[in-house]
mmCIF file of C-alpha atoms and ligand atoms in Angstrom:
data_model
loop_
_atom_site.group_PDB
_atom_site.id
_atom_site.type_symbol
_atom_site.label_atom_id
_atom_site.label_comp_id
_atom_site.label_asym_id
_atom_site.label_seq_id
_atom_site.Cartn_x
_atom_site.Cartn_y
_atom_site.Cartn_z
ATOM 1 C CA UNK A 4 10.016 -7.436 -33.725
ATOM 2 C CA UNK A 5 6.566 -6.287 -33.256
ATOM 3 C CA UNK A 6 5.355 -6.887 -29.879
ATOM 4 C CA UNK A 7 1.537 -5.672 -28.369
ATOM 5 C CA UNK A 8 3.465 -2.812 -26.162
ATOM 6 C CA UNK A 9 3.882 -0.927 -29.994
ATOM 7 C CA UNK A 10 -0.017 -0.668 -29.633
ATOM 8 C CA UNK A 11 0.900 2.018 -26.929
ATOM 9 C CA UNK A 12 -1.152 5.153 -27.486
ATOM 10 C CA UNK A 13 1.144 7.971 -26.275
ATOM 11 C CA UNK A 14 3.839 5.629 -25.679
ATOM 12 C CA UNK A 15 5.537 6.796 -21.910
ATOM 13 C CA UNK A 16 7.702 4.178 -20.779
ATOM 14 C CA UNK A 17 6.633 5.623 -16.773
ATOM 15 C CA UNK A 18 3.565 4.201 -17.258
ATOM 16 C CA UNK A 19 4.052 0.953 -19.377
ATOM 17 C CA UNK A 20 6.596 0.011 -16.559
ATOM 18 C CA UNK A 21 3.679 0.422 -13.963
ATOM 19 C CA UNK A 22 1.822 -1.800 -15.508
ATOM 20 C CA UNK A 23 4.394 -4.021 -16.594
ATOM 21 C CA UNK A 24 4.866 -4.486 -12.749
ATOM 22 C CA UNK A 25 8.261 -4.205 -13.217
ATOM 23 C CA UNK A 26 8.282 -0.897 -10.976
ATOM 24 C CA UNK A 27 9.222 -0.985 -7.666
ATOM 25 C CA UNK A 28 5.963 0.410 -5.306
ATOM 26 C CA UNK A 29 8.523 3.055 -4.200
ATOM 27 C CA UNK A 30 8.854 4.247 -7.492
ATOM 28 C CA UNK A 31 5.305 4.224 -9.038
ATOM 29 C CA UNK A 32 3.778 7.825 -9.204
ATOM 30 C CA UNK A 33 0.828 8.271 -6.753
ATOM 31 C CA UNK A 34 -1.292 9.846 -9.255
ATOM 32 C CA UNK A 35 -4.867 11.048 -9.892
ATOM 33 C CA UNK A 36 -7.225 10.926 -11.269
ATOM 34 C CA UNK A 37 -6.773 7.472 -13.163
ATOM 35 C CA UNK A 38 -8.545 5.096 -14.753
ATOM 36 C CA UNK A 39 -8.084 1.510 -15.952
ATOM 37 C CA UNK A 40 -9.737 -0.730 -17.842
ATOM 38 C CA UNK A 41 -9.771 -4.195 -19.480
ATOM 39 C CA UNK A 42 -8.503 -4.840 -23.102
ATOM 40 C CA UNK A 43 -8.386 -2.785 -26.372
ATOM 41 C CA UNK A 44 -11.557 -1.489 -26.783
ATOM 42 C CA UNK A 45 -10.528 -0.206 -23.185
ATOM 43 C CA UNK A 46 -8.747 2.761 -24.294
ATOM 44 C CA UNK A 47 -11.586 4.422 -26.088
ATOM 45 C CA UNK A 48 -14.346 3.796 -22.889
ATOM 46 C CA UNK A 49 -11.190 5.458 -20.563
ATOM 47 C CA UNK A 50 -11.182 7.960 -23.068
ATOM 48 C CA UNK A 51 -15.185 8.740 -22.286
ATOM 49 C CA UNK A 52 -14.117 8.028 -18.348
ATOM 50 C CA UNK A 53 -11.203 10.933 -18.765
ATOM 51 C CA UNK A 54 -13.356 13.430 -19.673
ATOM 52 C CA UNK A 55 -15.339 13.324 -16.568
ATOM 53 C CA UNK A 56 -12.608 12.466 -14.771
ATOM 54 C CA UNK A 57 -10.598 15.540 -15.872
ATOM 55 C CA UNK A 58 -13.659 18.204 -15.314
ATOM 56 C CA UNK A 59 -13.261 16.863 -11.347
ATOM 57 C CA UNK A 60 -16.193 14.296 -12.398
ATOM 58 C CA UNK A 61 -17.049 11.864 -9.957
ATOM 59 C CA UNK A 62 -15.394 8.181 -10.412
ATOM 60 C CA UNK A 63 -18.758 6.507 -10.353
ATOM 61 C CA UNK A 64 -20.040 8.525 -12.831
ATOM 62 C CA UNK A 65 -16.823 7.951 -15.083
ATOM 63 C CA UNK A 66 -16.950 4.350 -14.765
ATOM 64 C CA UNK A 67 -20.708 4.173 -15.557
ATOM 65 C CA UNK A 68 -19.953 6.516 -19.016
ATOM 66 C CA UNK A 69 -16.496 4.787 -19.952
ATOM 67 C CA UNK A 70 -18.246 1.202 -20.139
ATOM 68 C CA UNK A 71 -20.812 2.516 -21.965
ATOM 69 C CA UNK A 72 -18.948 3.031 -25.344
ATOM 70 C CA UNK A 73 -18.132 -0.579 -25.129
ATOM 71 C CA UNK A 74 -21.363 -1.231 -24.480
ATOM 72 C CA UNK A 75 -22.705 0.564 -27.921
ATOM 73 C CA UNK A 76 -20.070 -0.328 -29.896
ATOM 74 C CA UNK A 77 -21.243 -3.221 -32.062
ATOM 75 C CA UNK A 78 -17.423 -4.199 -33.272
ATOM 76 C CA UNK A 79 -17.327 -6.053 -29.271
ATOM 77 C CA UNK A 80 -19.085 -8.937 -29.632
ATOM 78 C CA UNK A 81 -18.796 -9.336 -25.923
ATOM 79 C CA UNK A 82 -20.348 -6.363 -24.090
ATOM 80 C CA UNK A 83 -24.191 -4.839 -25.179
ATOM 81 C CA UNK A 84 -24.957 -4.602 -28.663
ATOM 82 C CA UNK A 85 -23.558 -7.165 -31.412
ATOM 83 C CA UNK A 86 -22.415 -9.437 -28.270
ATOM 84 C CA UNK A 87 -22.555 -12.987 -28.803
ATOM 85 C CA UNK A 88 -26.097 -14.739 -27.543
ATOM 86 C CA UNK A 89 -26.467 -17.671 -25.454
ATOM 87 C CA UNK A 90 -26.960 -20.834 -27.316
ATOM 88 C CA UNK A 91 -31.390 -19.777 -28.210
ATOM 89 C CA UNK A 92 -29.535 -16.713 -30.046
ATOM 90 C CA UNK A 93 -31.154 -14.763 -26.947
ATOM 91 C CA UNK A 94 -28.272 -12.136 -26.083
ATOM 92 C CA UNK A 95 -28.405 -12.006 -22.187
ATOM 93 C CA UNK A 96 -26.653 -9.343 -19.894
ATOM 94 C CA UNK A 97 -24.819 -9.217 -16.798
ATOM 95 C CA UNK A 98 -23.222 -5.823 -15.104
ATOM 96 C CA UNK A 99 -22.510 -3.801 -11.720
ATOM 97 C CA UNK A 100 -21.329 -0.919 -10.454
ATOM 98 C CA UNK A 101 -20.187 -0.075 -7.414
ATOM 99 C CA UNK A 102 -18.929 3.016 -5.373
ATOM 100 C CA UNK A 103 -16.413 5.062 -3.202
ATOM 101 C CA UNK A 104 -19.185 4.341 -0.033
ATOM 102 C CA UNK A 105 -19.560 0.568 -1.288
ATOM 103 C CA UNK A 106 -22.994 1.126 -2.585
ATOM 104 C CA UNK A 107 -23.591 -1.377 -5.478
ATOM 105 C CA UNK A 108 -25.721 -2.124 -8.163
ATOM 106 C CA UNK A 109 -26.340 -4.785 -10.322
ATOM 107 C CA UNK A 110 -28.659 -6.578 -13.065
ATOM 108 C CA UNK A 111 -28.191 -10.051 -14.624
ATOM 109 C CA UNK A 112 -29.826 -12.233 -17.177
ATOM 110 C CA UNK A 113 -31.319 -8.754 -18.956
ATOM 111 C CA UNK A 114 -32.181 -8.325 -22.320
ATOM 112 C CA UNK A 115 -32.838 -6.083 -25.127
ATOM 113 C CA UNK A 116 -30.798 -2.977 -23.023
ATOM 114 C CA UNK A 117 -28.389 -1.441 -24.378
ATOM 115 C CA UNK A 118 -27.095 -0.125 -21.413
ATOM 116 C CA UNK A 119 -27.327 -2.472 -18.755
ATOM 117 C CA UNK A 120 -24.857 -0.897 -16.686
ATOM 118 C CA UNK A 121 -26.946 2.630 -16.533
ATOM 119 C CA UNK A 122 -29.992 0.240 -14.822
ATOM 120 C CA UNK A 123 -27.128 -1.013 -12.386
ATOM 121 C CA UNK A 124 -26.606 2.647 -11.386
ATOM 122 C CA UNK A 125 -30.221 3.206 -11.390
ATOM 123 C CA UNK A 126 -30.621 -0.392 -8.774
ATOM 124 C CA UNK A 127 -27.673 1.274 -6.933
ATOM 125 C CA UNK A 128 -29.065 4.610 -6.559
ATOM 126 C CA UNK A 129 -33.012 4.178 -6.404
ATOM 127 C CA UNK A 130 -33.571 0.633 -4.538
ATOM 128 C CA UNK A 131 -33.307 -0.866 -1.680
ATOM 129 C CA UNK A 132 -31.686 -3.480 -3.456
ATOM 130 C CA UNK A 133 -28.369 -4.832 -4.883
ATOM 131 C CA UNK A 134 -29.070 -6.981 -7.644
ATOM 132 C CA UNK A 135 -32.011 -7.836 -9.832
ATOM 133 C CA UNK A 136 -32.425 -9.808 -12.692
ATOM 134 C CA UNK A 137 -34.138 -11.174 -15.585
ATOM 135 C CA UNK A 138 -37.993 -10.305 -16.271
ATOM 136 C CA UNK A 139 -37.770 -8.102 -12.787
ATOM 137 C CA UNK A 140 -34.929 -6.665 -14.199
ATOM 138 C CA UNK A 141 -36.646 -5.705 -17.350
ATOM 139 C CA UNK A 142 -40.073 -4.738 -15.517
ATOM 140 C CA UNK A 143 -37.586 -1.523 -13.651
ATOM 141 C CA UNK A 144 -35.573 -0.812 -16.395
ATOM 142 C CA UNK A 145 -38.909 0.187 -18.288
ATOM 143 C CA UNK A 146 -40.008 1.864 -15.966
ATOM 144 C CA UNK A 147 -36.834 3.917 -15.604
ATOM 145 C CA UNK A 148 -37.649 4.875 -19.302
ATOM 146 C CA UNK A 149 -35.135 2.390 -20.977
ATOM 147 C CA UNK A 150 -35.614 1.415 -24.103
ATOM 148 C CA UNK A 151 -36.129 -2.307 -25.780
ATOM 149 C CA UNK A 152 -34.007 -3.264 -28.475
ATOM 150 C CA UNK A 153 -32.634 -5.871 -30.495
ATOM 151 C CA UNK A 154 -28.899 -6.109 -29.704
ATOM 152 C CA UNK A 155 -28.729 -9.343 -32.086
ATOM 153 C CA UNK A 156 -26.260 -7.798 -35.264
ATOM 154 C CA UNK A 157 -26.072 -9.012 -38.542
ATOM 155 C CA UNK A 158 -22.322 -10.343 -37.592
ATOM 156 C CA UNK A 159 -23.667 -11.374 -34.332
ATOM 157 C CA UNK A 160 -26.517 -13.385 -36.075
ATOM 158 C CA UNK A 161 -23.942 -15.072 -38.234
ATOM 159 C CA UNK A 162 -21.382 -15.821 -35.493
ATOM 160 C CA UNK A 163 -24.499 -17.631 -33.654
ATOM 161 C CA UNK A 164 -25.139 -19.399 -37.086
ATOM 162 C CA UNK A 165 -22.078 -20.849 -37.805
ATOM 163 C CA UNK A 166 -22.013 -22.129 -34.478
ATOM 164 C CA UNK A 167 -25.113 -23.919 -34.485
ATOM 165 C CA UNK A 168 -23.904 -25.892 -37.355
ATOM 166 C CA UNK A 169 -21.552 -28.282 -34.384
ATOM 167 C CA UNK A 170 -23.717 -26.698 -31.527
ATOM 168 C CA UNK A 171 -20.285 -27.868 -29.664
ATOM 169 C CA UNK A 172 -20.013 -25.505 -26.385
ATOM 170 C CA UNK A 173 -16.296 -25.079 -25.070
ATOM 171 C CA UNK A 174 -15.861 -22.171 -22.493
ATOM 172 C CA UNK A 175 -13.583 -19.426 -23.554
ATOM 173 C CA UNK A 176 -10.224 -20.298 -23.908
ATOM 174 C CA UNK A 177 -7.483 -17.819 -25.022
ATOM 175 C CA UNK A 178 -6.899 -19.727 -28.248
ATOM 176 C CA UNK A 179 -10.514 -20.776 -29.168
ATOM 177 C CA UNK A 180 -12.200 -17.428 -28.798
ATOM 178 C CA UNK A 181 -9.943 -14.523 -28.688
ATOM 179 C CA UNK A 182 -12.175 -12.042 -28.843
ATOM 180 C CA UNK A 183 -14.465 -12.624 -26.579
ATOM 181 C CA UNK A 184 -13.958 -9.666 -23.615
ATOM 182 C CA UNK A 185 -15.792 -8.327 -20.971
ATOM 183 C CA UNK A 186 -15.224 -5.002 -20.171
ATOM 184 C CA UNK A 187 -14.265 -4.246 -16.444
ATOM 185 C CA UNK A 188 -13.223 -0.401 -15.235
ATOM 186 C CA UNK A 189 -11.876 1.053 -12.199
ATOM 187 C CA UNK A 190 -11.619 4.731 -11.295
ATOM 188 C CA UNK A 191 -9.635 6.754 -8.979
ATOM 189 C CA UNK A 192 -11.053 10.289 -9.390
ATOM 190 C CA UNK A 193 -9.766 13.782 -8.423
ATOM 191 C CA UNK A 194 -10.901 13.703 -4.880
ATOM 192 C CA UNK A 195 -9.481 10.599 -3.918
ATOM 193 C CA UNK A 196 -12.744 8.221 -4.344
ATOM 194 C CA UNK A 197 -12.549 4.857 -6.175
ATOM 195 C CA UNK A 198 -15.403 3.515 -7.737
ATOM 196 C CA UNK A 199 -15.365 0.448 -10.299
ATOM 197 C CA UNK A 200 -17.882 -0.826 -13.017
ATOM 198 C CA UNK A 201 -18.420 -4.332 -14.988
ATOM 199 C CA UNK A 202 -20.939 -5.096 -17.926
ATOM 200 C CA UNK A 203 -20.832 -8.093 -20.232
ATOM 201 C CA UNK A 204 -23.048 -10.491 -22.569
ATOM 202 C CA UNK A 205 -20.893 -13.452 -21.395
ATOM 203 C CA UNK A 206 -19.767 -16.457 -22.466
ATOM 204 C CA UNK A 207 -20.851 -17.033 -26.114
ATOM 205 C CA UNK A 208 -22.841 -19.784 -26.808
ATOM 206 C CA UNK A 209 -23.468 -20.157 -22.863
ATOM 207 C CA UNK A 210 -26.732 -22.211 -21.883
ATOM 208 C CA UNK A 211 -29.520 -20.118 -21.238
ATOM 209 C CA UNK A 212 -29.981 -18.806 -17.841
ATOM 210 C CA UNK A 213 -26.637 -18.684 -17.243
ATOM 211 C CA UNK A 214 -25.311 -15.998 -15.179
ATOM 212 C CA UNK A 215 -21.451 -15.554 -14.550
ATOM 213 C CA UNK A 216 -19.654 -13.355 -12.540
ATOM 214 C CA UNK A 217 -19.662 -10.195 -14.320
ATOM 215 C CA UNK A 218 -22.497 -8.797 -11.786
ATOM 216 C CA UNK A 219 -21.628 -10.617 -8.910
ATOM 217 C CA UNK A 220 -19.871 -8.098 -6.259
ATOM 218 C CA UNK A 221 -17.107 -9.263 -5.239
ATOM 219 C CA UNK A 222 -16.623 -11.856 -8.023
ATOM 220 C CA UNK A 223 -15.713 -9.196 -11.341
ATOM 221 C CA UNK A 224 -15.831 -6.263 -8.604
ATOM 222 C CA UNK A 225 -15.119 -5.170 -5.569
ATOM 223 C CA UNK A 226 -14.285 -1.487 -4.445
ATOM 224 C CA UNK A 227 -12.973 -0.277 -0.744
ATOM 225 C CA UNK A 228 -12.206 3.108 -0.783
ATOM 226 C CA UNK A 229 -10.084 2.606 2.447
ATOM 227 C CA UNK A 230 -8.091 0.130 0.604
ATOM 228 C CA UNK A 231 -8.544 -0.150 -3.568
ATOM 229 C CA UNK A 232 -10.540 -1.612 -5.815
ATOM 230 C CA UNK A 233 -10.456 -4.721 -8.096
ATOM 231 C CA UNK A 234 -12.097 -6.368 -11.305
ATOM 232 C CA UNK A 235 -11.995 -9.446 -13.414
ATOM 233 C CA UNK A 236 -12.247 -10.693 -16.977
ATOM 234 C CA UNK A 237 -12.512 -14.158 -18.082
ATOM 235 C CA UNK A 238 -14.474 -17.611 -17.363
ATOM 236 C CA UNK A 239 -16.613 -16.039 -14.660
ATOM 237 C CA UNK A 240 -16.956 -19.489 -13.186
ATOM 238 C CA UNK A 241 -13.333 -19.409 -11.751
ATOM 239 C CA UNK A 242 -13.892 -16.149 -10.934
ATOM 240 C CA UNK A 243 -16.902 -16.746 -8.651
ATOM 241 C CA UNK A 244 -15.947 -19.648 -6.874
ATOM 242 C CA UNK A 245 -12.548 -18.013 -5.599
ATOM 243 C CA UNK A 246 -14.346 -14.620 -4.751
ATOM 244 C CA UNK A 247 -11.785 -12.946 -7.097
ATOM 245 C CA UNK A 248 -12.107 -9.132 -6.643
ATOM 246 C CA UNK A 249 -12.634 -9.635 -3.530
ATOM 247 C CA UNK A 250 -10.162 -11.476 -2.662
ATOM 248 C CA UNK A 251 -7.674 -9.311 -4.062
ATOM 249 C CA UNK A 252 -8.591 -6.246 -2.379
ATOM 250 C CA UNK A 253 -8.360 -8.323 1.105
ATOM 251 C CA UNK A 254 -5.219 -8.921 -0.150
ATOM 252 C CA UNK A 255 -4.168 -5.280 -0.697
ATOM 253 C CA UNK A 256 -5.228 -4.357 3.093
ATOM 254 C CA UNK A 257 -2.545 -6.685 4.299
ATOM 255 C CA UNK A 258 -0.384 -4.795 2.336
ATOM 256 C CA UNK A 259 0.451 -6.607 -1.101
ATOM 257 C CA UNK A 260 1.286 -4.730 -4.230
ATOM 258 C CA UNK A 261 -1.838 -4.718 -6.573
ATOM 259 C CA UNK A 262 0.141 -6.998 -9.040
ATOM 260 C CA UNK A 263 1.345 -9.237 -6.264
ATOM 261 C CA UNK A 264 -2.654 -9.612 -5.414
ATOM 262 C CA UNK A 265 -3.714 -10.268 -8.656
ATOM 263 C CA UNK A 266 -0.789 -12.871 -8.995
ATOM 264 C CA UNK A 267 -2.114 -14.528 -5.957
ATOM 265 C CA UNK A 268 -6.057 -14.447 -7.543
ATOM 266 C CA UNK A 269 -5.173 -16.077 -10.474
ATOM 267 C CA UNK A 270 -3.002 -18.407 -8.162
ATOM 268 C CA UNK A 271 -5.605 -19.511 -6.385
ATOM 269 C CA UNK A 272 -8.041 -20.615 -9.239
ATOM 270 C CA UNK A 273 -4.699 -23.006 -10.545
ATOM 271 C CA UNK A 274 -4.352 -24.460 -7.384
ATOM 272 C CA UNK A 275 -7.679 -25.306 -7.134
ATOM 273 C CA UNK A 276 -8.586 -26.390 -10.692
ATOM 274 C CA UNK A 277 -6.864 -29.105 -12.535
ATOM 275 C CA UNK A 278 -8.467 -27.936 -15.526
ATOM 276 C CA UNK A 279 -6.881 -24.223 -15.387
ATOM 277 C CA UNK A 280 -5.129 -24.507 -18.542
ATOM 278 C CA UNK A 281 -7.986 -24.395 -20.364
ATOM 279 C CA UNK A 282 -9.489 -20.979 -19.417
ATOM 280 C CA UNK A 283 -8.455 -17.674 -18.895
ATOM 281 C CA UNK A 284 -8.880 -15.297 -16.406
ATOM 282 C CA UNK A 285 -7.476 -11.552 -15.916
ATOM 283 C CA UNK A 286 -7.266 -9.615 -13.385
ATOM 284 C CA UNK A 287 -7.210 -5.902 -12.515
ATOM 285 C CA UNK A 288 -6.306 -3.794 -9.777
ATOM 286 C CA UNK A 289 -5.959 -0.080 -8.433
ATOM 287 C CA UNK A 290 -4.975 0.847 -4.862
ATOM 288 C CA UNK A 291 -6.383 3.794 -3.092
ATOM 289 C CA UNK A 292 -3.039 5.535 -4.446
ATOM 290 C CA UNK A 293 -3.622 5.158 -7.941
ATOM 291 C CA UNK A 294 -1.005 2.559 -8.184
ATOM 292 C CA UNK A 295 -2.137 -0.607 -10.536
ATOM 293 C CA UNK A 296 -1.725 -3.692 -10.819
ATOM 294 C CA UNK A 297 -2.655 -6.957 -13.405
ATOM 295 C CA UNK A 298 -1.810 -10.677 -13.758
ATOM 296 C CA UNK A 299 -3.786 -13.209 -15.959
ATOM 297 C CA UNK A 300 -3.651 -17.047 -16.284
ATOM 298 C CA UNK A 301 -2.592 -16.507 -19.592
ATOM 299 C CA UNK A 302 -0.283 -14.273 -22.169
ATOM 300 C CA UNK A 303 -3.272 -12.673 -23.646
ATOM 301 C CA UNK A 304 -4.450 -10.515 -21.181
ATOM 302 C CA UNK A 305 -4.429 -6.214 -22.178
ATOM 303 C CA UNK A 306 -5.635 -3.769 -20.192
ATOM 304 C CA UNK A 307 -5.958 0.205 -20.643
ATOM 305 C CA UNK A 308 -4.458 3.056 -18.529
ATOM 306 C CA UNK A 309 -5.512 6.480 -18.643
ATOM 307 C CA UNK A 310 -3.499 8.799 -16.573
ATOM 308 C CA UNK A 311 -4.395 12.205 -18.415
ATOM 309 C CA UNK A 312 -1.072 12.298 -19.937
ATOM 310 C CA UNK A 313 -1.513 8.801 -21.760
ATOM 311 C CA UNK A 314 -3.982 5.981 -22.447
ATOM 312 C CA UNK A 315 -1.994 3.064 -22.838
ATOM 313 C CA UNK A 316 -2.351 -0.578 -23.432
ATOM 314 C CA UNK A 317 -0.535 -2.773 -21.575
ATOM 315 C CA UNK A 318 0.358 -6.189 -21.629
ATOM 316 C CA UNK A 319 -0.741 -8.008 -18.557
ATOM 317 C CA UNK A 320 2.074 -10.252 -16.472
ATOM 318 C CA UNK A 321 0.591 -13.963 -16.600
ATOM 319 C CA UNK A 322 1.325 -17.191 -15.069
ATOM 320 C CA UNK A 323 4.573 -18.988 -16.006
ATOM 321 C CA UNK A 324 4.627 -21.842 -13.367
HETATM 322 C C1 SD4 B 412 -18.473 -14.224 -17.937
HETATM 323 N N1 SD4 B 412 -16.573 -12.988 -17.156
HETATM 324 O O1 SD4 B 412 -19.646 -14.097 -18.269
HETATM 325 C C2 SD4 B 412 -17.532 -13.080 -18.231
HETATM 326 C C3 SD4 B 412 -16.942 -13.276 -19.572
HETATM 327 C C4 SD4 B 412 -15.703 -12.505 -19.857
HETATM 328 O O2 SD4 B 412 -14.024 -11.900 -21.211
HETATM 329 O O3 SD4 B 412 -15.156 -11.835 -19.034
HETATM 330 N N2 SD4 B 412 -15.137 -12.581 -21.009
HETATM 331 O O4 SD4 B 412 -18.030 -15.252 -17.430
#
């Protein structure tokens, strides 16, 4: 039978365990540096993380290059270029970054960037600020010398035309839109410093304006370098109004397992929505250790390890009642 673990680059069971969370805490490795990263196109944006990771590169600076390959790739039609526009055909961008100190960054409601999770760094590192977003967002990434450009794709384009035709808007659900996945990283580099990034165009087909969680610290990220880091994927709407990353890594200082945490995340948005069925949310998360941890609403949830030896993608444990 074929089953997603076959997708396993490298292929060591050590590690698919781990992430399996099928591995006692006693027995997971303590291991860095590491990175992780949500779904497939994960492995080749930990692949651009490793090699900064692996010259004793600093994990803010790996999570801010890893996310950028998803960003450029126009094949994700949920992250940067050839991602999905709102329903005007405007593609709009959300992303943060945060770091081992708990410096963050973040932009929102950006356009025509590729990169919008390099102007997050640049908030982070030259403003007084955390977040900015739409035109101001746009005024300082010019002025950082970032380019304008059209991120709308020919496939893009089409995607937006077909929908028009019904103009019917249904938030992501696992079996109505598939593809449609943010990309979230966490790092653990050589010296022992965490840092995490997120970047996004959102929900397809979303009204305009509309901002999820993706750069919402403490929503889609939240790093504590005394404790671990976490980051989500999904209907950023369930994700903000239970504080998800956050939560989790509260969770993790009182001593829970990173996959017990993110159980208890996605817990808490089924408890409190009678609606949960119909979206999905996943959840990531790396303790201070380099042990990880994932749980999603539902089944479809893959996420991306990169431990040096192996960059594997791993099925996510998800809610069974
Ligand atoms: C959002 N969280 O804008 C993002 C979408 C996403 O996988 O993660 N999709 O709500």
């Amino acid at each position: 039978m074929t089953t997603r673990r076959q997708f396993l680059v490298g292929g060591g069971a050590a590690l698919a365990a781990l992430g399996s969370g099928k591995m006692s805490l006693a027995q997971q490795p303590k291991r860095r540096p590491l990175v992780i990263s949500t779904w497939n196109h994960g492995l080749a944006s930990n692949e651009r993380a490793w090699e900064i990771l692996s010259q004793k590169g600093k994990a803010i600076d790996a999570v801010e290059a890893g996310v950028q390959v998803a960003e450029g790739d126009p094949k994700v039609s949920s992250v940067g270029y050839g991602g999905w526009p709102d329903r005007e055909g405007n593609v709009t961008l959300d992303s943060c970054i945060m770091d081992e100190t708990g410096n963050a960054g973040s932009v929102a409601f950006l356009q025509n960037f590729k990169h919008p999770v390099a102007v997050a760094r640049k908030v982070m590192d030259e403003t007084p600020h955390v977040m900015l977003v739409g035109e101001g967002a746009r005024r300082f990434a010019l002025e950082k010398g970032f380019k304008e450009e059209d991120l709308l794709t020919a496939d893009s384009r089409a995607e937006w035309k077909k929908w028009l035709k019904n103009a019917e808007y249904k938030p992501w659900t696992p079996t109505t839109n598939p593809t449609h996945d943010t990309i979230s990283m966490l790092a653990l580099d050589q010296a022992g410093d965490l840092s995490g990034s997120c970047t996004t165009s959102g929900l397809a087909f979303k009204m305009h304006g509309r901002v999820g969680d993706s750069p919402i610290i403490g929503a889609a990220l939240f790093v504590d370098n005394e404790v671990g880091a976490a980051c989500a994927t999904g209907v950023g709407e369930e994700v903000m109004k239970t504080v998800g990353s956050f939560l989790i890594v509260e969770l993790m200082r009182q001593g829970m397992s990173p996959t017990d945490a993110c159980r208890e995340g996605v817990n808490r948005i089924i408890r409190k929505n009678p609606k949960w069925r119909e979206v999905q949310v996943g959840y990531l998360a790396m303790d201070r250790h380099g042990q990880v941890g994932a749980f999603a609403i539902h089944p479809d949830f893959q996420y991306a390890v990169h431990d040096g030896n192996e960059n594997l993608l791993i099925d996510a444990e998800f809610y069974t009642g």
